[in-house]
GROMACS .gro file of C-alpha atoms in nm:
model
  254
    1UNK     CA    1   4.385   5.665   6.666
    2UNK     CA    2   4.730   5.817   6.691
    3UNK     CA    3   5.058   5.700   6.539
    4UNK     CA    4   5.390   5.750   6.714
    5UNK     CA    5   5.750   5.652   6.641
    6UNK     CA    6   5.974   5.487   6.897
    7UNK     CA    7   6.345   5.515   6.838
    8UNK     CA    8   6.667   5.384   6.986
    9UNK     CA    9   6.893   5.683   6.912
   10UNK     CA   10   7.002   5.924   7.183
   11UNK     CA   11   7.238   6.225   7.201
   12UNK     CA   12   7.372   6.389   7.517
   13UNK     CA   13   7.611   6.679   7.576
   14UNK     CA   14   7.742   6.856   7.884
   15UNK     CA   15   8.027   7.041   8.052
   16UNK     CA   16   8.301   6.900   8.276
   17UNK     CA   17   8.590   7.046   8.474
   18UNK     CA   18   8.909   6.840   8.490
   19UNK     CA   19   9.168   6.982   8.728
   20UNK     CA   20   9.046   7.337   8.663
   21UNK     CA   21   9.022   7.306   8.283
   22UNK     CA   22   8.689   7.322   8.104
   23UNK     CA   23   8.583   7.037   7.877
   24UNK     CA   24   8.281   6.964   7.659
   25UNK     CA   25   8.144   6.609   7.668
   26UNK     CA   26   7.933   6.460   7.387
   27UNK     CA   27   7.760   6.125   7.339
   28UNK     CA   28   7.575   5.972   7.045
   29UNK     CA   29   7.431   5.623   7.085
   30UNK     CA   30   7.211   5.375   6.903
   31UNK     CA   31   7.040   5.101   7.104
   32UNK     CA   32   6.993   4.763   6.937
   33UNK     CA   33   6.646   4.657   6.828
   34UNK     CA   34   6.331   4.804   6.684
   35UNK     CA   35   6.039   4.978   6.851
   36UNK     CA   36   6.015   4.907   7.225
   37UNK     CA   37   6.347   4.722   7.247
   38UNK     CA   38   6.543   5.010   7.096
   39UNK     CA   39   6.350   5.271   7.292
   40UNK     CA   40   6.407   5.076   7.615
   41UNK     CA   41   6.778   5.058   7.546
   42UNK     CA   42   6.791   5.432   7.477
   43UNK     CA   43   6.615   5.503   7.807
   44UNK     CA   44   6.860   5.285   7.999
   45UNK     CA   45   7.176   5.423   7.836
   46UNK     CA   46   7.040   5.778   7.869
   47UNK     CA   47   6.974   5.730   8.239
   48UNK     CA   48   7.322   5.588   8.299
   49UNK     CA   49   7.509   5.858   8.104
   50UNK     CA   50   7.305   6.141   8.257
   51UNK     CA   51   7.363   5.995   8.604
   52UNK     CA   52   7.740   5.987   8.542
   53UNK     CA   53   7.730   6.345   8.414
   54UNK     CA   54   7.527   6.464   8.712
   55UNK     CA   55   7.774   6.303   8.950
   56UNK     CA   56   8.076   6.438   8.760
   57UNK     CA   57   7.954   6.795   8.709
   58UNK     CA   58   7.716   6.869   8.999
   59UNK     CA   59   7.776   7.189   9.196
   60UNK     CA   60   8.063   7.295   8.967
   61UNK     CA   61   8.260   6.990   9.076
   62UNK     CA   62   8.628   6.972   8.980
   63UNK     CA   63   8.724   6.620   8.871
   64UNK     CA   64   9.063   6.528   9.017
   65UNK     CA   65   9.146   6.247   8.773
   66UNK     CA   66   9.281   6.290   8.421
   67UNK     CA   67   9.038   6.285   8.125
   68UNK     CA   68   9.173   5.955   7.987
   69UNK     CA   69   9.104   5.775   8.312
   70UNK     CA   70   8.756   5.929   8.335
   71UNK     CA   71   8.671   5.807   7.983
   72UNK     CA   72   8.789   5.453   8.057
   73UNK     CA   73   8.606   5.440   8.391
   74UNK     CA   74   8.292   5.576   8.226
   75UNK     CA   75   8.313   5.305   7.960
   76UNK     CA   76   8.350   5.038   8.229
   77UNK     CA   77   8.057   5.172   8.433
   78UNK     CA   78   7.819   5.183   8.136
   79UNK     CA   79   7.940   4.840   8.020
   80UNK     CA   80   7.869   4.687   8.364
   81UNK     CA   81   7.511   4.818   8.361
   82UNK     CA   82   7.437   4.707   8.004
   83UNK     CA   83   7.604   4.367   8.055
   84UNK     CA   84   7.346   4.286   8.323
   85UNK     CA   85   7.090   4.240   8.043
   86UNK     CA   86   7.279   3.929   7.921
   87UNK     CA   87   7.330   4.050   7.565
   88UNK     CA   88   6.966   4.145   7.503
   89UNK     CA   89   7.041   4.519   7.518
   90UNK     CA   90   7.343   4.636   7.319
   91UNK     CA   91   7.436   4.994   7.236
   92UNK     CA   92   7.677   5.130   6.977
   93UNK     CA   93   7.807   5.476   7.062
   94UNK     CA   94   8.073   5.742   7.049
   95UNK     CA   95   8.156   5.916   7.376
   96UNK     CA   96   8.417   6.190   7.381
   97UNK     CA   97   8.545   6.502   7.551
   98UNK     CA   98   8.710   6.815   7.409
   99UNK     CA   99   8.928   7.056   7.604
  100UNK     CA  100   8.756   7.388   7.535
  101UNK     CA  101   9.072   7.599   7.514
  102UNK     CA  102   9.314   7.375   7.328
  103UNK     CA  103   9.076   7.166   7.113
  104UNK     CA  104   9.226   6.833   7.219
  105UNK     CA  105   8.964   6.569   7.139
  106UNK     CA  106   8.959   6.227   7.306
  107UNK     CA  107   8.692   5.963   7.250
  108UNK     CA  108   8.610   5.595   7.211
  109UNK     CA  109   8.404   5.433   6.936
  110UNK     CA  110   8.200   5.130   7.044
  111UNK     CA  111   8.102   4.983   6.704
  112UNK     CA  112   7.940   5.310   6.596
  113UNK     CA  113   7.971   5.468   6.249
  114UNK     CA  114   8.303   5.648   6.217
  115UNK     CA  115   8.316   6.013   6.323
  116UNK     CA  116   8.367   6.277   6.055
  117UNK     CA  117   8.596   6.582   6.048
  118UNK     CA  118   8.491   6.874   5.827
  119UNK     CA  119   8.792   7.101   5.767
  120UNK     CA  120   8.855   7.356   5.491
  121UNK     CA  121   8.557   7.234   5.289
  122UNK     CA  122   8.664   6.867   5.298
  123UNK     CA  123   8.510   6.583   5.500
  124UNK     CA  124   8.710   6.282   5.619
  125UNK     CA  125   8.681   6.010   5.881
  126UNK     CA  126   8.884   6.069   6.197
  127UNK     CA  127   8.938   5.712   6.317
  128UNK     CA  128   9.037   5.414   6.103
  129UNK     CA  129   8.846   5.157   6.306
  130UNK     CA  130   8.635   5.106   6.615
  131UNK     CA  131   8.806   5.101   6.954
  132UNK     CA  132   8.562   4.884   7.153
  133UNK     CA  133   8.274   4.643   7.108
  134UNK     CA  134   7.913   4.747   7.161
  135UNK     CA  135   7.828   4.831   7.520
  136UNK     CA  136   7.658   4.532   7.681
  137UNK     CA  137   7.858   4.274   7.484
  138UNK     CA  138   7.989   4.000   7.718
  139UNK     CA  139   8.363   4.008   7.801
  140UNK     CA  140   8.387   4.365   7.670
  141UNK     CA  141   8.655   4.504   7.899
  142UNK     CA  142   8.906   4.649   7.652
  143UNK     CA  143   8.860   5.005   7.526
  144UNK     CA  144   9.100   5.212   7.320
  145UNK     CA  145   9.097   5.590   7.310
  146UNK     CA  146   9.150   5.809   7.007
  147UNK     CA  147   9.323   6.144   7.055
  148UNK     CA  148   9.294   6.415   6.791
  149UNK     CA  149   9.396   6.782   6.777
  150UNK     CA  150   9.121   7.012   6.652
  151UNK     CA  151   9.200   7.339   6.475
  152UNK     CA  152   8.988   7.658   6.478
  153UNK     CA  153   8.680   7.625   6.252
  154UNK     CA  154   8.696   7.243   6.260
  155UNK     CA  155   8.357   7.072   6.277
  156UNK     CA  156   8.300   6.716   6.400
  157UNK     CA  157   7.998   6.501   6.315
  158UNK     CA  158   7.894   6.187   6.503
  159UNK     CA  159   7.584   6.004   6.389
  160UNK     CA  160   7.400   5.675   6.394
  161UNK     CA  161   7.378   5.441   6.096
  162UNK     CA  162   7.048   5.601   5.999
  163UNK     CA  163   7.248   5.854   5.796
  164UNK     CA  164   7.404   5.573   5.592
  165UNK     CA  165   7.118   5.320   5.559
  166UNK     CA  166   6.923   5.515   5.299
  167UNK     CA  167   6.679   5.336   5.069
  168UNK     CA  168   6.801   5.443   4.727
  169UNK     CA  169   6.538   5.258   4.525
  170UNK     CA  170   6.234   5.035   4.576
  171UNK     CA  171   6.193   4.734   4.346
  172UNK     CA  172   5.859   4.611   4.210
  173UNK     CA  173   5.869   4.278   4.396
  174UNK     CA  174   5.884   4.461   4.728
  175UNK     CA  175   6.260   4.462   4.757
  176UNK     CA  176   6.473   4.768   4.805
  177UNK     CA  177   6.822   4.887   4.727
  178UNK     CA  178   6.994   5.023   5.040
  179UNK     CA  179   7.303   5.242   5.030
  180UNK     CA  180   7.621   5.057   5.124
  181UNK     CA  181   7.867   5.339   5.056
  182UNK     CA  182   7.986   5.495   5.382
  183UNK     CA  183   8.149   5.775   5.181
  184UNK     CA  184   7.806   5.905   5.077
  185UNK     CA  185   7.777   6.092   5.407
  186UNK     CA  186   8.116   6.257   5.350
  187UNK     CA  187   7.988   6.383   5.016
  188UNK     CA  188   7.669   6.515   5.177
  189UNK     CA  189   7.866   6.701   5.447
  190UNK     CA  190   8.079   6.872   5.183
  191UNK     CA  191   7.779   6.961   4.966
  192UNK     CA  192   7.604   7.105   5.274
  193UNK     CA  193   7.913   7.301   5.386
  194UNK     CA  194   7.886   7.142   5.727
  195UNK     CA  195   7.543   7.289   5.803
  196UNK     CA  196   7.326   7.048   6.000
  197UNK     CA  197   6.984   7.128   5.855
  198UNK     CA  198   7.120   7.118   5.502
  199UNK     CA  199   7.278   6.780   5.574
  200UNK     CA  200   6.937   6.645   5.673
  201UNK     CA  201   6.775   6.788   5.360
  202UNK     CA  202   7.051   6.650   5.136
  203UNK     CA  203   7.019   6.304   5.291
  204UNK     CA  204   6.643   6.314   5.231
  205UNK     CA  205   6.712   6.402   4.867
  206UNK     CA  206   6.955   6.112   4.826
  207UNK     CA  207   6.716   5.846   4.954
  208UNK     CA  208   6.447   5.738   5.196
  209UNK     CA  209   6.530   5.697   5.565
  210UNK     CA  210   6.505   5.337   5.686
  211UNK     CA  211   6.618   5.388   6.046
  212UNK     CA  212   6.644   5.649   6.319
  213UNK     CA  213   6.859   5.948   6.226
  214UNK     CA  214   7.063   6.132   6.488
  215UNK     CA  215   7.365   6.351   6.425
  216UNK     CA  216   7.572   6.551   6.674
  217UNK     CA  217   7.758   6.854   6.536
  218UNK     CA  218   8.051   6.990   6.738
  219UNK     CA  219   8.254   7.289   6.623
  220UNK     CA  220   8.575   7.426   6.771
  221UNK     CA  221   8.621   7.805   6.783
  222UNK     CA  222   8.403   7.841   6.475
  223UNK     CA  223   8.391   8.189   6.323
  224UNK     CA  224   8.024   8.255   6.258
  225UNK     CA  225   8.080   8.609   6.130
  226UNK     CA  226   8.213   8.507   5.787
  227UNK     CA  227   7.872   8.419   5.649
  228UNK     CA  228   7.524   8.548   5.712
  229UNK     CA  229   7.185   8.432   5.588
  230UNK     CA  230   6.992   8.653   5.345
  231UNK     CA  231   6.730   8.391   5.269
  232UNK     CA  232   6.707   8.019   5.323
  233UNK     CA  233   6.908   7.937   5.012
  234UNK     CA  234   7.129   8.243   4.969
  235UNK     CA  235   7.456   8.321   5.144
  236UNK     CA  236   7.647   8.647   5.119
  237UNK     CA  237   7.992   8.750   5.234
  238UNK     CA  238   8.023   9.001   5.513
  239UNK     CA  239   8.270   9.209   5.312
  240UNK     CA  240   8.006   9.259   5.041
  241UNK     CA  241   7.769   9.396   5.304
  242UNK     CA  242   8.048   9.622   5.426
  243UNK     CA  243   8.095   9.760   5.074
  244UNK     CA  244   7.725   9.843   5.051
  245UNK     CA  245   7.747  10.027   5.383
  246UNK     CA  246   8.049  10.227   5.263
  247UNK     CA  247   7.839  10.337   4.966
  248UNK     CA  248   7.560  10.428   5.213
  249UNK     CA  249   7.323  10.177   5.050
  250UNK     CA  250   7.194  10.087   5.395
  251UNK     CA  251   6.863   9.932   5.299
  252UNK     CA  252   7.036   9.689   5.062
  253UNK     CA  253   7.301   9.612   5.322
  254UNK     CA  254   7.030   9.542   5.579
   0.00000   0.00000   0.00000
Protein backbone atom coordinates (compact mmCIF):
# COMPACT_ATOMS: atom_id res chain seq x y z
CA UNK A 1 0.00 0.00 0.00
CA UNK A 2 2.98 2.31 -0.22
CA UNK A 3 4.28 4.31 -3.17
CA UNK A 4 7.98 4.98 -3.68
CA UNK A 5 10.06 6.68 -6.36
CA UNK A 6 13.14 5.11 -7.89
CA UNK A 7 15.59 7.46 -9.52
CA UNK A 8 18.76 7.28 -11.57
CA UNK A 9 20.43 10.50 -10.37
CA UNK A 10 23.36 10.46 -7.96
CA UNK A 11 25.70 13.09 -6.47
CA UNK A 12 28.98 12.45 -4.67
CA UNK A 13 31.59 14.77 -3.16
CA UNK A 14 34.83 14.23 -1.25
CA UNK A 15 38.33 15.45 -0.45
CA UNK A 16 41.61 14.46 -2.11
CA UNK A 17 45.28 15.28 -1.55
CA UNK A 18 47.46 15.60 -4.64
CA UNK A 19 51.15 15.97 -3.85
CA UNK A 20 50.35 17.75 -0.57
CA UNK A 21 47.68 20.09 -1.98
CA UNK A 22 44.05 19.79 -0.94
CA UNK A 23 41.37 19.31 -3.58
CA UNK A 24 37.59 18.97 -3.55
CA UNK A 25 36.08 16.32 -5.84
CA UNK A 26 32.47 16.43 -7.05
CA UNK A 27 30.35 14.12 -9.20
CA UNK A 28 26.84 14.43 -10.61
CA UNK A 29 25.49 11.58 -12.72
CA UNK A 30 22.29 10.43 -14.39
CA UNK A 31 21.89 6.73 -15.21
CA UNK A 32 19.95 5.83 -18.35
CA UNK A 33 16.48 4.34 -18.02
CA UNK A 34 13.42 4.61 -15.86
CA UNK A 35 12.57 2.99 -12.54
CA UNK A 36 14.69 -0.09 -11.79
CA UNK A 37 17.03 0.36 -14.74
CA UNK A 38 17.97 3.90 -13.74
CA UNK A 39 18.18 3.03 -10.06
CA UNK A 40 20.39 0.03 -10.85
CA UNK A 41 22.70 2.20 -12.91
CA UNK A 42 22.92 4.76 -10.10
CA UNK A 43 23.83 2.01 -7.62
CA UNK A 44 26.57 0.70 -9.89
CA UNK A 45 28.10 4.09 -10.72
CA UNK A 46 27.84 5.12 -7.06
CA UNK A 47 29.65 1.99 -5.93
CA UNK A 48 32.43 2.49 -8.48
CA UNK A 49 32.99 6.19 -7.73
CA UNK A 50 32.87 5.68 -3.96
CA UNK A 51 35.31 2.78 -4.27
CA UNK A 52 37.73 4.99 -6.25
CA UNK A 53 37.38 7.76 -3.67
CA UNK A 54 37.94 5.36 -0.77
CA UNK A 55 41.09 4.04 -2.44
CA UNK A 56 42.33 7.54 -3.31
CA UNK A 57 41.63 9.23 0.02
CA UNK A 58 41.82 6.49 2.67
CA UNK A 59 44.03 7.15 5.71
CA UNK A 60 44.87 10.68 4.53
CA UNK A 61 46.59 9.24 1.48
CA UNK A 62 48.70 11.57 -0.66
CA UNK A 63 48.19 10.89 -4.37
CA UNK A 64 51.53 11.01 -6.17
CA UNK A 65 50.16 11.58 -9.68
CA UNK A 66 48.98 14.89 -11.10
CA UNK A 67 45.24 15.73 -11.04
CA UNK A 68 44.87 15.56 -14.84
CA UNK A 69 46.17 12.00 -14.94
CA UNK A 70 43.94 11.00 -12.01
CA UNK A 71 40.85 12.36 -13.80
CA UNK A 72 41.68 10.51 -17.02
CA UNK A 73 42.44 7.25 -15.20
CA UNK A 74 39.22 7.60 -13.20
CA UNK A 75 37.26 8.08 -16.42
CA UNK A 76 38.86 4.96 -17.91
CA UNK A 77 38.18 2.86 -14.79
CA UNK A 78 34.50 3.82 -14.62
CA UNK A 79 34.15 3.35 -18.39
CA UNK A 80 35.59 -0.19 -18.18
CA UNK A 81 33.09 -1.19 -15.50
CA UNK A 82 30.07 0.32 -17.27
CA UNK A 83 31.14 -1.07 -20.67
CA UNK A 84 30.80 -4.60 -19.28
CA UNK A 85 27.01 -4.15 -19.44
CA UNK A 86 27.17 -4.08 -23.27
CA UNK A 87 25.44 -0.72 -23.68
CA UNK A 88 22.46 -1.53 -21.46
CA UNK A 89 23.68 0.74 -18.65
CA UNK A 90 24.85 4.20 -19.71
CA UNK A 91 25.55 7.16 -17.44
CA UNK A 92 25.90 10.84 -18.27
CA UNK A 93 27.94 12.75 -15.71
CA UNK A 94 30.26 15.56 -14.75
CA UNK A 95 33.24 14.65 -12.60
CA UNK A 96 35.65 17.35 -11.49
CA UNK A 97 38.17 18.49 -8.92
CA UNK A 98 38.97 21.95 -7.55
CA UNK A 99 42.23 22.96 -5.89
CA UNK A 100 41.00 24.40 -2.59
CA UNK A 101 43.55 27.21 -2.34
CA UNK A 102 43.83 28.45 -5.91
CA UNK A 103 40.35 27.66 -7.28
CA UNK A 104 41.65 25.85 -10.36
CA UNK A 105 38.77 23.70 -11.63
CA UNK A 106 39.29 20.68 -13.88
CA UNK A 107 36.53 18.36 -15.04
CA UNK A 108 35.11 16.24 -17.85
CA UNK A 109 31.55 16.26 -19.18
CA UNK A 110 30.25 12.90 -20.41
CA UNK A 111 27.11 13.98 -22.32
CA UNK A 112 25.69 15.70 -19.23
CA UNK A 113 23.93 19.10 -19.23
CA UNK A 114 26.49 21.90 -19.34
CA UNK A 115 27.82 23.20 -16.02
CA UNK A 116 26.87 26.73 -14.96
CA UNK A 117 29.00 29.52 -13.49
CA UNK A 118 27.23 32.12 -11.34
CA UNK A 119 29.46 35.21 -11.02
CA UNK A 120 28.53 38.79 -10.11
CA UNK A 121 24.82 38.09 -10.44
CA UNK A 122 25.13 36.56 -13.93
CA UNK A 123 24.84 32.89 -14.92
CA UNK A 124 26.65 31.41 -17.92
CA UNK A 125 27.71 27.99 -19.17
CA UNK A 126 31.35 27.11 -18.54
CA UNK A 127 32.00 24.62 -21.34
CA UNK A 128 30.91 24.96 -24.96
CA UNK A 129 30.39 21.25 -25.56
CA UNK A 130 30.72 17.83 -24.00
CA UNK A 131 34.18 16.29 -23.69
CA UNK A 132 33.30 12.56 -23.71
CA UNK A 133 30.49 10.18 -24.56
CA UNK A 134 28.27 8.64 -21.89
CA UNK A 135 30.07 6.22 -19.62
CA UNK A 136 29.38 2.67 -20.79
CA UNK A 137 29.22 3.60 -24.48
CA UNK A 138 31.30 1.13 -26.57
CA UNK A 139 34.66 2.40 -27.91
CA UNK A 140 34.53 5.35 -25.50
CA UNK A 141 38.23 5.82 -24.80
CA UNK A 142 38.74 9.52 -25.56
CA UNK A 143 38.11 12.09 -22.82
CA UNK A 144 38.91 15.78 -22.88
CA UNK A 145 39.39 17.88 -19.77
CA UNK A 146 38.17 21.41 -19.20
CA UNK A 147 40.28 23.72 -17.05
CA UNK A 148 38.78 26.87 -15.56
CA UNK A 149 40.01 29.44 -13.03
CA UNK A 150 37.48 30.22 -10.29
CA UNK A 151 37.43 33.59 -8.54
CA UNK A 152 36.34 34.27 -4.92
CA UNK A 153 32.53 34.15 -4.56
CA UNK A 154 32.12 32.12 -7.77
CA UNK A 155 29.43 29.44 -7.60
CA UNK A 156 29.25 26.40 -9.87
CA UNK A 157 26.11 24.36 -10.57
CA UNK A 158 26.07 20.87 -12.07
CA UNK A 159 22.74 19.17 -12.57
CA UNK A 160 20.89 16.47 -14.45
CA UNK A 161 18.45 17.15 -17.28
CA UNK A 162 15.59 17.09 -14.78
CA UNK A 163 16.17 20.82 -14.27
CA UNK A 164 15.60 21.46 -17.97
CA UNK A 165 12.86 18.95 -18.89
CA UNK A 166 10.02 20.85 -17.26
CA UNK A 167 6.44 20.30 -18.40
CA UNK A 168 5.32 23.82 -19.21
CA UNK A 169 1.77 22.95 -20.22
CA UNK A 170 -0.52 19.93 -20.53
CA UNK A 171 -2.76 19.68 -23.60
CA UNK A 172 -6.33 18.34 -23.56
CA UNK A 173 -5.56 15.31 -25.75
CA UNK A 174 -3.04 14.08 -23.19
CA UNK A 175 -0.03 15.70 -24.78
CA UNK A 176 2.34 18.05 -23.05
CA UNK A 177 4.64 20.91 -23.90
CA UNK A 178 8.15 20.32 -22.52
CA UNK A 179 10.73 23.06 -22.13
CA UNK A 180 13.45 22.95 -24.78
CA UNK A 181 15.27 26.13 -23.78
CA UNK A 182 18.51 25.30 -21.95
CA UNK A 183 18.86 28.99 -21.04
CA UNK A 184 15.81 28.75 -18.76
CA UNK A 185 18.00 27.35 -15.98
CA UNK A 186 20.42 30.27 -16.34
CA UNK A 187 17.50 32.63 -15.83
CA UNK A 188 16.35 30.69 -12.76
CA UNK A 189 19.85 30.79 -11.21
CA UNK A 190 20.00 34.56 -11.64
CA UNK A 191 16.49 35.09 -10.26
CA UNK A 192 17.37 32.90 -7.25
CA UNK A 193 20.71 34.68 -6.66
CA UNK A 194 22.47 31.34 -6.72
CA UNK A 195 20.60 29.95 -3.70
CA UNK A 196 19.88 26.24 -4.06
CA UNK A 197 16.49 26.03 -2.33
CA UNK A 198 15.23 29.06 -4.20
CA UNK A 199 16.37 27.50 -7.47
CA UNK A 200 14.24 24.45 -6.72
CA UNK A 201 11.23 26.59 -5.85
CA UNK A 202 11.65 28.73 -8.99
CA UNK A 203 11.88 25.64 -11.19
CA UNK A 204 8.69 24.29 -9.60
CA UNK A 205 7.00 27.61 -10.40
CA UNK A 206 8.12 27.50 -14.04
CA UNK A 207 6.75 24.02 -14.73
CA UNK A 208 6.13 20.47 -13.60
CA UNK A 209 9.06 18.10 -13.09
CA UNK A 210 9.11 15.21 -15.56
CA UNK A 211 12.36 13.55 -14.44
CA UNK A 212 14.70 13.20 -11.49
CA UNK A 213 16.16 16.49 -10.30
CA UNK A 214 19.65 16.66 -8.83
CA UNK A 215 21.85 19.74 -8.59
CA UNK A 216 25.31 20.11 -7.04
CA UNK A 217 26.27 23.59 -5.83
CA UNK A 218 29.98 24.34 -5.36
CA UNK A 219 31.21 27.73 -4.18
CA UNK A 220 34.78 29.00 -4.01
CA UNK A 221 35.77 31.19 -1.04
CA UNK A 222 32.21 32.46 -0.78
CA UNK A 223 31.67 35.32 1.65
CA UNK A 224 28.59 34.36 3.64
CA UNK A 225 28.72 37.43 5.89
CA UNK A 226 27.36 39.87 3.30
CA UNK A 227 23.78 38.71 3.66
CA UNK A 228 21.77 37.29 6.51
CA UNK A 229 18.25 35.89 6.66
CA UNK A 230 15.58 37.83 8.56
CA UNK A 231 12.72 35.68 7.32
CA UNK A 232 12.33 33.18 4.53
CA UNK A 233 11.72 35.85 1.91
CA UNK A 234 13.57 38.86 3.29
CA UNK A 235 17.27 39.66 3.05
CA UNK A 236 19.02 42.51 4.79
CA UNK A 237 22.51 43.94 4.47
CA UNK A 238 24.92 43.52 7.34
CA UNK A 239 25.79 47.23 7.27
CA UNK A 240 22.14 48.08 7.99
CA UNK A 241 22.26 45.87 11.06
CA UNK A 242 25.49 47.60 12.08
CA UNK A 243 23.78 51.00 11.84
CA UNK A 244 20.98 49.82 14.12
CA UNK A 245 23.56 48.63 16.65
CA UNK A 246 25.36 52.00 16.54
CA UNK A 247 22.03 53.62 17.41
CA UNK A 248 21.66 51.07 20.25
CA UNK A 249 18.46 49.70 18.70
CA UNK A 250 19.57 46.20 19.68
CA UNK A 251 16.24 44.43 19.57
CA UNK A 252 15.65 45.59 15.99
CA UNK A 253 19.19 44.66 15.02
CA UNK A 254 18.71 41.20 16.53
